[in-house]
């Protein structure tokens, strides 16, 4: 892939060739003087008031206390008589004085810490224990005072460079910028204004491009050695430019001076976002700061080896342009981040979720039967969508339970068709809920283990699911991992085998890494990038349609994944509205202006919250005693191309975003964004390229047609959506007359029995029974790949699947007219003949006929049909199914439908008997329904009313006692308590007397 051109290099052709096309003269190592922003009168006013406030707080307060009240320390050693003295007003004043002295001492310490961090130009200010508000005030006052530091430095260089090396040969016309790292730099940048910043950036690039022929003296040249990571802080060209040039946007000047020069480790700087510890950077002549070294004349406080490296590097200044990309075995990636590496392969290939990658799966993928391949290849995304869709449909069923009996909507979810049906089948085939469950348990188990050891969560940049194992790639070494985790291929990898992961139990702890999201696969390994941990922006370039497919996949997985608790996902520039996938997580904003305004407020709020809580990052808030705060991430997906001004604003916001739990994924047409830590490109062939990270993935995509189909599934399942028709009508009605006796009858409600067929011989009997159960629960038809993935979750070859279907056809046989009982419809889905019936089909048909058919006009018919329906209920669905089989039932909602159907039948039969005051018959019907639907509150309410109708107070008290015992520590539901108060006002006293 060709190396991308940075904006500075692409916009200044004069820097590489002359007008005639000949090579230009070597670049000048000392840039020409550039124009800097002048401090305004308001800046001086702010600085003056900050100085006055600091003087009053640091000098005036202790002076007033010392002269008016006295020193807080006693003159001598207090005696025991002091404890017996009377407490007077003077005693309280003395105590208050000591508190004020302590507050002053704490504030003074905060000022000293903030001043030291600002003057040293290194790192983020330390945190004074218990001084959140005090240190915040000190930070603001010191920042305001230092706002004019650069101007003051131009007049008093000795003061501004106290403790730093100063270039005596520097021309006075060169801008001298005071280094103000961390929050000071961000406040100073925000004060400068985005428009002025862009003008400065353009002038810097133009001035550097025009500086063609001269070379500075070696004595004028400064060098900086890239520092290793410290905590969560990593060196980057942006931060280096902030500290030593006063403006992070001047990082391109550093890049141009050092591009393609051979570093001490043999590799080269080819992109501005890629630097590594130990590299040497030649700096512009106006650089300032104590970490800079003037070479090769002298190198104070530098070891001989480093001095020799800098000397050798200085001789490569007139380097050739246009060399290749990064070389050598790098372990650092953009912005100082650890390079994302594929874990070592150790066992036969599996895919990223533990499914076998035998030739079976490969053969099956060649015949996808028209199902969307993108979802078939995205097991974690498919599992999340399928789980969220199931929860949405269950919610609709439960909400419908409060509708009128027999006439409410939602008893049967709408059957999808067309693209929505294909997408649903693809979700069923591709989903790996077991992989999601293991990933979630493994991450939470790791967090719990670290909390027990009083250790902080390490910063995780990426996770790999490879060979069935989980590999976490850390930003930096974090010591020995807690058991059963093991050290991976190096100190930045923690590995957990699938066998160990399966031993984890559910733990009550916050999700440690909710920002992990699948990007694609490489070498049979699935990569999940931790968006909230990236030290800056992740940019994505490529064609708009290809970018949109990546963005939609990322958004959909973040919204529905099973390894996070809660989060906010802000979408900008999305063509499709993805809010129906997760209304509580996803929000769409109209434009980038609204995004910047929102994120500026969010960033301020999170900084203040972290400071007040005493945390250095959101990871601290997810472990230990503070984990109840949860610290949910906020992930921003900007699919639209930002303008140059907006891109700079986003870069400023993202500078400290990883510490705050905020992640940015931004689309770009050019691949050049300021502040971009990681740069990726999506190709038209579905490849996700990140050369600087060493990645070439088969991208995980969600194309626009499948986006619409997925959204349609969720919209149709929305419990608040108005129904267009009688949604409570079963999809398959059985002829319940004597003439409608089925040829094959399967009993699914309770123990599994089949009437009308011989029991198959051999080991395949269980598979044939399971296949028939799946077909009976989906009378609309089952896709062959859905059937095979349900029976063989780890994959199977086409010939094995086809052999099973042949046996299933032979077992079911044909009707007397020769029609096979297992057929294939026009879409290729497997369907059963109407002569193959289950008791669940009969139960649905009886209830429908009793409440909406003949039973509406005939009381006798209604009673008989409801009684016959309740007789069919023998227990839960497939009560005796073998362990390890029928795992596909976790995708179904029949486990919610059956109890509701049984409860509705029991309630209808109870109402039928109560019309004639047959309370005992009503109680009998309700007891039968409660055996299958014991958690349905409606059944208990009607049972209380029917028992009250018998006039037996003691029996009613016993029922209330039973209800209290079932409710446990939660107590009775409010509606149940209110009903008991109405029917038996003395129930509390009666139960208390009974013990």
PDB file of N, CA, C and O in Angstrom, residues 815-859:
ATOM      1  N   UNK A 815     -47.385 -38.428   3.387  1.00  0.00           N
ATOM      2  CA  UNK A 815     -48.819 -38.575   3.619  1.00  0.00           C
ATOM      3  C   UNK A 815     -49.396 -39.613   2.663  1.00  0.00           C
ATOM      4  O   UNK A 815     -48.745 -39.996   1.676  1.00  0.00           O
ATOM      5  N   UNK A 816     -50.643 -40.071   2.912  1.00  0.00           N
ATOM      6  CA  UNK A 816     -51.246 -41.084   2.019  1.00  0.00           C
ATOM      7  C   UNK A 816     -51.276 -40.668   0.553  1.00  0.00           C
ATOM      8  O   UNK A 816     -51.249 -41.536  -0.335  1.00  0.00           O
ATOM      9  N   UNK A 817     -51.341 -39.381   0.284  1.00  0.00           N
ATOM     10  CA  UNK A 817     -51.360 -38.948  -1.114  1.00  0.00           C
ATOM     11  C   UNK A 817     -49.965 -38.854  -1.711  1.00  0.00           C
ATOM     12  O   UNK A 817     -49.811 -38.394  -2.852  1.00  0.00           O
ATOM     13  N   UNK A 818     -48.944 -39.257  -0.965  1.00  0.00           N
ATOM     14  CA  UNK A 818     -47.581 -39.247  -1.482  1.00  0.00           C
ATOM     15  C   UNK A 818     -46.802 -37.976  -1.227  1.00  0.00           C
ATOM     16  O   UNK A 818     -45.622 -37.885  -1.581  1.00  0.00           O
ATOM     17  N   UNK A 819     -47.421 -36.973  -0.603  1.00  0.00           N
ATOM     18  CA  UNK A 819     -46.732 -35.714  -0.318  1.00  0.00           C
ATOM     19  C   UNK A 819     -45.744 -35.908   0.833  1.00  0.00           C
ATOM     20  O   UNK A 819     -46.141 -36.371   1.909  1.00  0.00           O
ATOM     21  N   UNK A 820     -44.483 -35.597   0.620  1.00  0.00           N
ATOM     22  CA  UNK A 820     -43.510 -35.762   1.722  1.00  0.00           C
ATOM     23  C   UNK A 820     -43.829 -34.806   2.868  1.00  0.00           C
ATOM     24  O   UNK A 820     -44.262 -33.671   2.657  1.00  0.00           O
ATOM     25  N   UNK A 821     -43.647 -35.303   4.091  1.00  0.00           N
ATOM     26  CA  UNK A 821     -43.950 -34.481   5.260  1.00  0.00           C
ATOM     27  C   UNK A 821     -42.862 -33.455   5.560  1.00  0.00           C
ATOM     28  O   UNK A 821     -43.083 -32.548   6.365  1.00  0.00           O
ATOM     29  N   UNK A 822     -41.695 -33.576   4.964  1.00  0.00           N
ATOM     30  CA  UNK A 822     -40.641 -32.564   5.063  1.00  0.00           C
ATOM     31  C   UNK A 822     -40.360 -32.071   3.654  1.00  0.00           C
ATOM     32  O   UNK A 822     -39.911 -32.830   2.791  1.00  0.00           O
ATOM     33  N   UNK A 823     -40.659 -30.794   3.406  1.00  0.00           N
ATOM     34  CA  UNK A 823     -40.518 -30.231   2.064  1.00  0.00           C
ATOM     35  C   UNK A 823     -39.629 -28.994   2.126  1.00  0.00           C
ATOM     36  O   UNK A 823     -39.197 -28.543   3.196  1.00  0.00           O
ATOM     37  N   UNK A 824     -39.362 -28.428   0.960  1.00  0.00           N
ATOM     38  CA  UNK A 824     -38.553 -27.212   0.821  1.00  0.00           C
ATOM     39  C   UNK A 824     -39.376 -26.176   0.071  1.00  0.00           C
ATOM     40  O   UNK A 824     -39.903 -26.466  -1.009  1.00  0.00           O
ATOM     41  N   UNK A 825     -39.524 -24.965   0.653  1.00  0.00           N
ATOM     42  CA  UNK A 825     -40.324 -23.931  -0.004  1.00  0.00           C
ATOM     43  C   UNK A 825     -39.502 -23.194  -1.049  1.00  0.00           C
ATOM     44  O   UNK A 825     -38.342 -23.544  -1.321  1.00  0.00           O
ATOM     45  N   UNK A 826     -40.094 -22.156  -1.615  1.00  0.00           N
ATOM     46  CA  UNK A 826     -39.445 -21.436  -2.699  1.00  0.00           C
ATOM     47  C   UNK A 826     -38.161 -20.733  -2.297  1.00  0.00           C
ATOM     48  O   UNK A 826     -37.288 -20.476  -3.142  1.00  0.00           O
ATOM     49  N   UNK A 827     -38.013 -20.396  -1.027  1.00  0.00           N
ATOM     50  CA  UNK A 827     -36.801 -19.718  -0.562  1.00  0.00           C
ATOM     51  C   UNK A 827     -35.720 -20.687  -0.103  1.00  0.00           C
ATOM     52  O   UNK A 827     -34.672 -20.254   0.370  1.00  0.00           O
ATOM     53  N   UNK A 828     -36.003 -21.999  -0.221  1.00  0.00           N
ATOM     54  CA  UNK A 828     -35.024 -22.992   0.196  1.00  0.00           C
ATOM     55  C   UNK A 828     -35.140 -23.394   1.643  1.00  0.00           C
ATOM     56  O   UNK A 828     -34.293 -24.157   2.143  1.00  0.00           O
ATOM     57  N   UNK A 829     -36.168 -22.929   2.358  1.00  0.00           N
ATOM     58  CA  UNK A 829     -36.323 -23.265   3.770  1.00  0.00           C
ATOM     59  C   UNK A 829     -37.118 -24.556   3.937  1.00  0.00           C
ATOM     60  O   UNK A 829     -38.005 -24.867   3.140  1.00  0.00           O
ATOM     61  N   UNK A 830     -36.812 -25.276   4.999  1.00  0.00           N
ATOM     62  CA  UNK A 830     -37.444 -26.551   5.284  1.00  0.00           C
ATOM     63  C   UNK A 830     -38.753 -26.309   6.015  1.00  0.00           C
ATOM     64  O   UNK A 830     -38.809 -25.564   6.995  1.00  0.00           O
ATOM     65  N   UNK A 831     -39.834 -26.953   5.548  1.00  0.00           N
ATOM     66  CA  UNK A 831     -41.156 -26.789   6.169  1.00  0.00           C
ATOM     67  C   UNK A 831     -41.772 -28.159   6.411  1.00  0.00           C
ATOM     68  O   UNK A 831     -41.486 -29.133   5.700  1.00  0.00           O
ATOM     69  N   UNK A 832     -42.637 -28.228   7.415  1.00  0.00           N
ATOM     70  CA  UNK A 832     -43.348 -29.461   7.747  1.00  0.00           C
ATOM     71  C   UNK A 832     -44.752 -29.426   7.170  1.00  0.00           C
ATOM     72  O   UNK A 832     -45.378 -28.359   7.076  1.00  0.00           O
ATOM     73  N   UNK A 833     -45.271 -30.595   6.839  1.00  0.00           N
ATOM     74  CA  UNK A 833     -46.653 -30.697   6.359  1.00  0.00           C
ATOM     75  C   UNK A 833     -47.613 -30.450   7.510  1.00  0.00           C
ATOM     76  O   UNK A 833     -47.266 -30.588   8.693  1.00  0.00           O
ATOM     77  N   UNK A 834     -48.847 -30.072   7.176  1.00  0.00           N
ATOM     78  CA  UNK A 834     -49.852 -29.787   8.201  1.00  0.00           C
ATOM     79  C   UNK A 834     -50.248 -31.025   8.987  1.00  0.00           C
ATOM     80  O   UNK A 834     -50.868 -30.912  10.045  1.00  0.00           O
ATOM     81  N   UNK A 835     -49.901 -32.186   8.485  1.00  0.00           N
ATOM     82  CA  UNK A 835     -50.241 -33.416   9.205  1.00  0.00           C
ATOM     83  C   UNK A 835     -49.244 -33.731  10.313  1.00  0.00           C
ATOM     84  O   UNK A 835     -49.446 -34.700  11.055  1.00  0.00           O
ATOM     85  N   UNK A 836     -48.179 -32.949  10.429  1.00  0.00           N
ATOM     86  CA  UNK A 836     -47.216 -33.092  11.523  1.00  0.00           C
ATOM     87  C   UNK A 836     -47.496 -31.963  12.501  1.00  0.00           C
ATOM     88  O   UNK A 836     -47.335 -30.781  12.170  1.00  0.00           O
ATOM     89  N   UNK A 837     -47.947 -32.303  13.719  1.00  0.00           N
ATOM     90  CA  UNK A 837     -48.469 -31.324  14.661  1.00  0.00           C
ATOM     91  C   UNK A 837     -47.834 -31.560  16.031  1.00  0.00           C
ATOM     92  O   UNK A 837     -47.502 -32.690  16.395  1.00  0.00           O
ATOM     93  N   UNK A 838     -47.701 -30.447  16.783  1.00  0.00           N
ATOM     94  CA  UNK A 838     -47.238 -30.551  18.175  1.00  0.00           C
ATOM     95  C   UNK A 838     -48.357 -30.139  19.118  1.00  0.00           C
ATOM     96  O   UNK A 838     -49.331 -29.477  18.715  1.00  0.00           O
ATOM     97  N   UNK A 839     -48.230 -30.545  20.398  1.00  0.00           N
ATOM     98  CA  UNK A 839     -49.233 -30.133  21.378  1.00  0.00           C
ATOM     99  C   UNK A 839     -49.226 -28.624  21.586  1.00  0.00           C
ATOM    100  O   UNK A 839     -50.256 -28.035  21.952  1.00  0.00           O
ATOM    101  N   UNK A 840     -48.095 -27.960  21.342  1.00  0.00           N
ATOM    102  CA  UNK A 840     -48.065 -26.506  21.446  1.00  0.00           C
ATOM    103  C   UNK A 840     -48.921 -25.873  20.350  1.00  0.00           C
ATOM    104  O   UNK A 840     -49.614 -24.871  20.594  1.00  0.00           O
ATOM    105  N   UNK A 841     -48.900 -26.466  19.136  1.00  0.00           N
ATOM    106  CA  UNK A 841     -49.784 -25.985  18.069  1.00  0.00           C
ATOM    107  C   UNK A 841     -51.249 -26.146  18.473  1.00  0.00           C
ATOM    108  O   UNK A 841     -52.082 -25.256  18.247  1.00  0.00           O
ATOM    109  N   UNK A 842     -51.571 -27.297  19.062  1.00  0.00           N
ATOM    110  CA  UNK A 842     -52.951 -27.549  19.472  1.00  0.00           C
ATOM    111  C   UNK A 842     -53.352 -26.588  20.588  1.00  0.00           C
ATOM    112  O   UNK A 842     -54.464 -26.050  20.599  1.00  0.00           O
ATOM    113  N   UNK A 843     -52.458 -26.359  21.565  1.00  0.00           N
ATOM    114  CA  UNK A 843     -52.747 -25.440  22.671  1.00  0.00           C
ATOM    115  C   UNK A 843     -53.039 -24.041  22.149  1.00  0.00           C
ATOM    116  O   UNK A 843     -54.014 -23.395  22.573  1.00  0.00           O
ATOM    117  N   UNK A 844     -52.226 -23.554  21.235  1.00  0.00           N
ATOM    118  CA  UNK A 844     -52.459 -22.227  20.664  1.00  0.00           C
ATOM    119  C   UNK A 844     -53.794 -22.180  19.922  1.00  0.00           C
ATOM    120  O   UNK A 844     -54.551 -21.204  20.022  1.00  0.00           O
ATOM    121  N   UNK A 845     -54.081 -23.231  19.155  1.00  0.00           N
ATOM    122  CA  UNK A 845     -55.321 -23.250  18.365  1.00  0.00           C
ATOM    123  C   UNK A 845     -56.544 -23.305  19.267  1.00  0.00           C
ATOM    124  O   UNK A 845     -57.563 -22.639  19.002  1.00  0.00           O
ATOM    125  N   UNK A 846     -56.500 -24.094  20.344  1.00  0.00           N
ATOM    126  CA  UNK A 846     -57.635 -24.179  21.262  1.00  0.00           C
ATOM    127  C   UNK A 846     -57.890 -22.839  21.938  1.00  0.00           C
ATOM    128  O   UNK A 846     -59.050 -22.400  22.052  1.00  0.00           O
ATOM    129  N   UNK A 847     -56.847 -22.203  22.393  1.00  0.00           N
ATOM    130  CA  UNK A 847     -57.030 -20.912  23.058  1.00  0.00           C
ATOM    131  C   UNK A 847     -57.567 -19.864  22.075  1.00  0.00           C
ATOM    132  O   UNK A 847     -58.449 -19.072  22.418  1.00  0.00           O
ATOM    133  N   UNK A 848     -57.025 -19.865  20.851  1.00  0.00           N
ATOM    134  CA  UNK A 848     -57.502 -18.908  19.843  1.00  0.00           C
ATOM    135  C   UNK A 848     -58.974 -19.152  19.510  1.00  0.00           C
ATOM    136  O   UNK A 848     -59.772 -18.205  19.409  1.00  0.00           O
ATOM    137  N   UNK A 849     -59.351 -20.408  19.353  1.00  0.00           N
ATOM    138  CA  UNK A 849     -60.735 -20.725  19.010  1.00  0.00           C
ATOM    139  C   UNK A 849     -61.681 -20.366  20.163  1.00  0.00           C
ATOM    140  O   UNK A 849     -62.803 -19.915  19.946  1.00  0.00           O
ATOM    141  N   UNK A 850     -61.208 -20.532  21.415  1.00  0.00           N
ATOM    142  CA  UNK A 850     -62.056 -20.239  22.570  1.00  0.00           C
ATOM    143  C   UNK A 850     -62.255 -18.752  22.771  1.00  0.00           C
ATOM    144  O   UNK A 850     -63.323 -18.312  23.220  1.00  0.00           O
ATOM    145  N   UNK A 851     -61.256 -17.941  22.460  1.00  0.00           N
ATOM    146  CA  UNK A 851     -61.329 -16.509  22.761  1.00  0.00           C
ATOM    147  C   UNK A 851     -61.640 -15.653  21.550  1.00  0.00           C
ATOM    148  O   UNK A 851     -62.097 -14.511  21.708  1.00  0.00           O
ATOM    149  N   UNK A 852     -61.399 -16.178  20.338  1.00  0.00           N
ATOM    150  CA  UNK A 852     -61.661 -15.381  19.134  1.00  0.00           C
ATOM    151  C   UNK A 852     -62.453 -16.124  18.072  1.00  0.00           C
ATOM    152  O   UNK A 852     -62.765 -15.544  17.041  1.00  0.00           O
ATOM    153  N   UNK A 853     -62.766 -17.387  18.316  1.00  0.00           N
ATOM    154  CA  UNK A 853     -63.503 -18.178  17.334  1.00  0.00           C
ATOM    155  C   UNK A 853     -64.875 -18.554  17.835  1.00  0.00           C
ATOM    156  O   UNK A 853     -65.643 -17.708  18.310  1.00  0.00           O
ATOM    157  N   UNK A 854     -65.185 -19.854  17.776  1.00  0.00           N
ATOM    158  CA  UNK A 854     -66.524 -20.323  18.144  1.00  0.00           C
ATOM    159  C   UNK A 854     -66.847 -20.083  19.606  1.00  0.00           C
ATOM    160  O   UNK A 854     -68.014 -19.945  19.980  1.00  0.00           O
ATOM    161  N   UNK A 855     -65.819 -20.031  20.443  1.00  0.00           N
ATOM    162  CA  UNK A 855     -66.070 -19.844  21.869  1.00  0.00           C
ATOM    163  C   UNK A 855     -66.610 -18.485  22.227  1.00  0.00           C
ATOM    164  O   UNK A 855     -67.205 -18.310  23.309  1.00  0.00           O
ATOM    165  N   UNK A 856     -66.480 -17.509  21.350  1.00  0.00           N
ATOM    166  CA  UNK A 856     -66.984 -16.169  21.649  1.00  0.00           C
ATOM    167  C   UNK A 856     -68.505 -16.165  21.718  1.00  0.00           C
ATOM    168  O   UNK A 856     -69.115 -15.501  22.566  1.00  0.00           O
ATOM    169  N   UNK A 857     -69.136 -16.941  20.851  1.00  0.00           N
ATOM    170  CA  UNK A 857     -70.596 -16.936  20.814  1.00  0.00           C
ATOM    171  C   UNK A 857     -71.225 -18.061  21.591  1.00  0.00           C
ATOM    172  O   UNK A 857     -72.460 -18.121  21.686  1.00  0.00           O
ATOM    173  N   UNK A 858     -70.439 -18.961  22.134  1.00  0.00           N
ATOM    174  CA  UNK A 858     -71.011 -20.108  22.843  1.00  0.00           C
ATOM    175  C   UNK A 858     -70.245 -20.334  24.134  1.00  0.00           C
ATOM    176  O   UNK A 858     -69.056 -20.664  24.110  1.00  0.00           O
ATOM    177  N   UNK A 859     -70.923 -20.160  25.254  1.00  0.00           N
ATOM    178  CA  UNK A 859     -70.275 -20.346  26.546  1.00  0.00           C
ATOM    179  C   UNK A 859     -69.829 -21.789  26.737  1.00  0.00           C
ATOM    180  O   UNK A 859     -68.726 -22.068  27.230  1.00  0.00           O
TER     181      UNK A 859
END
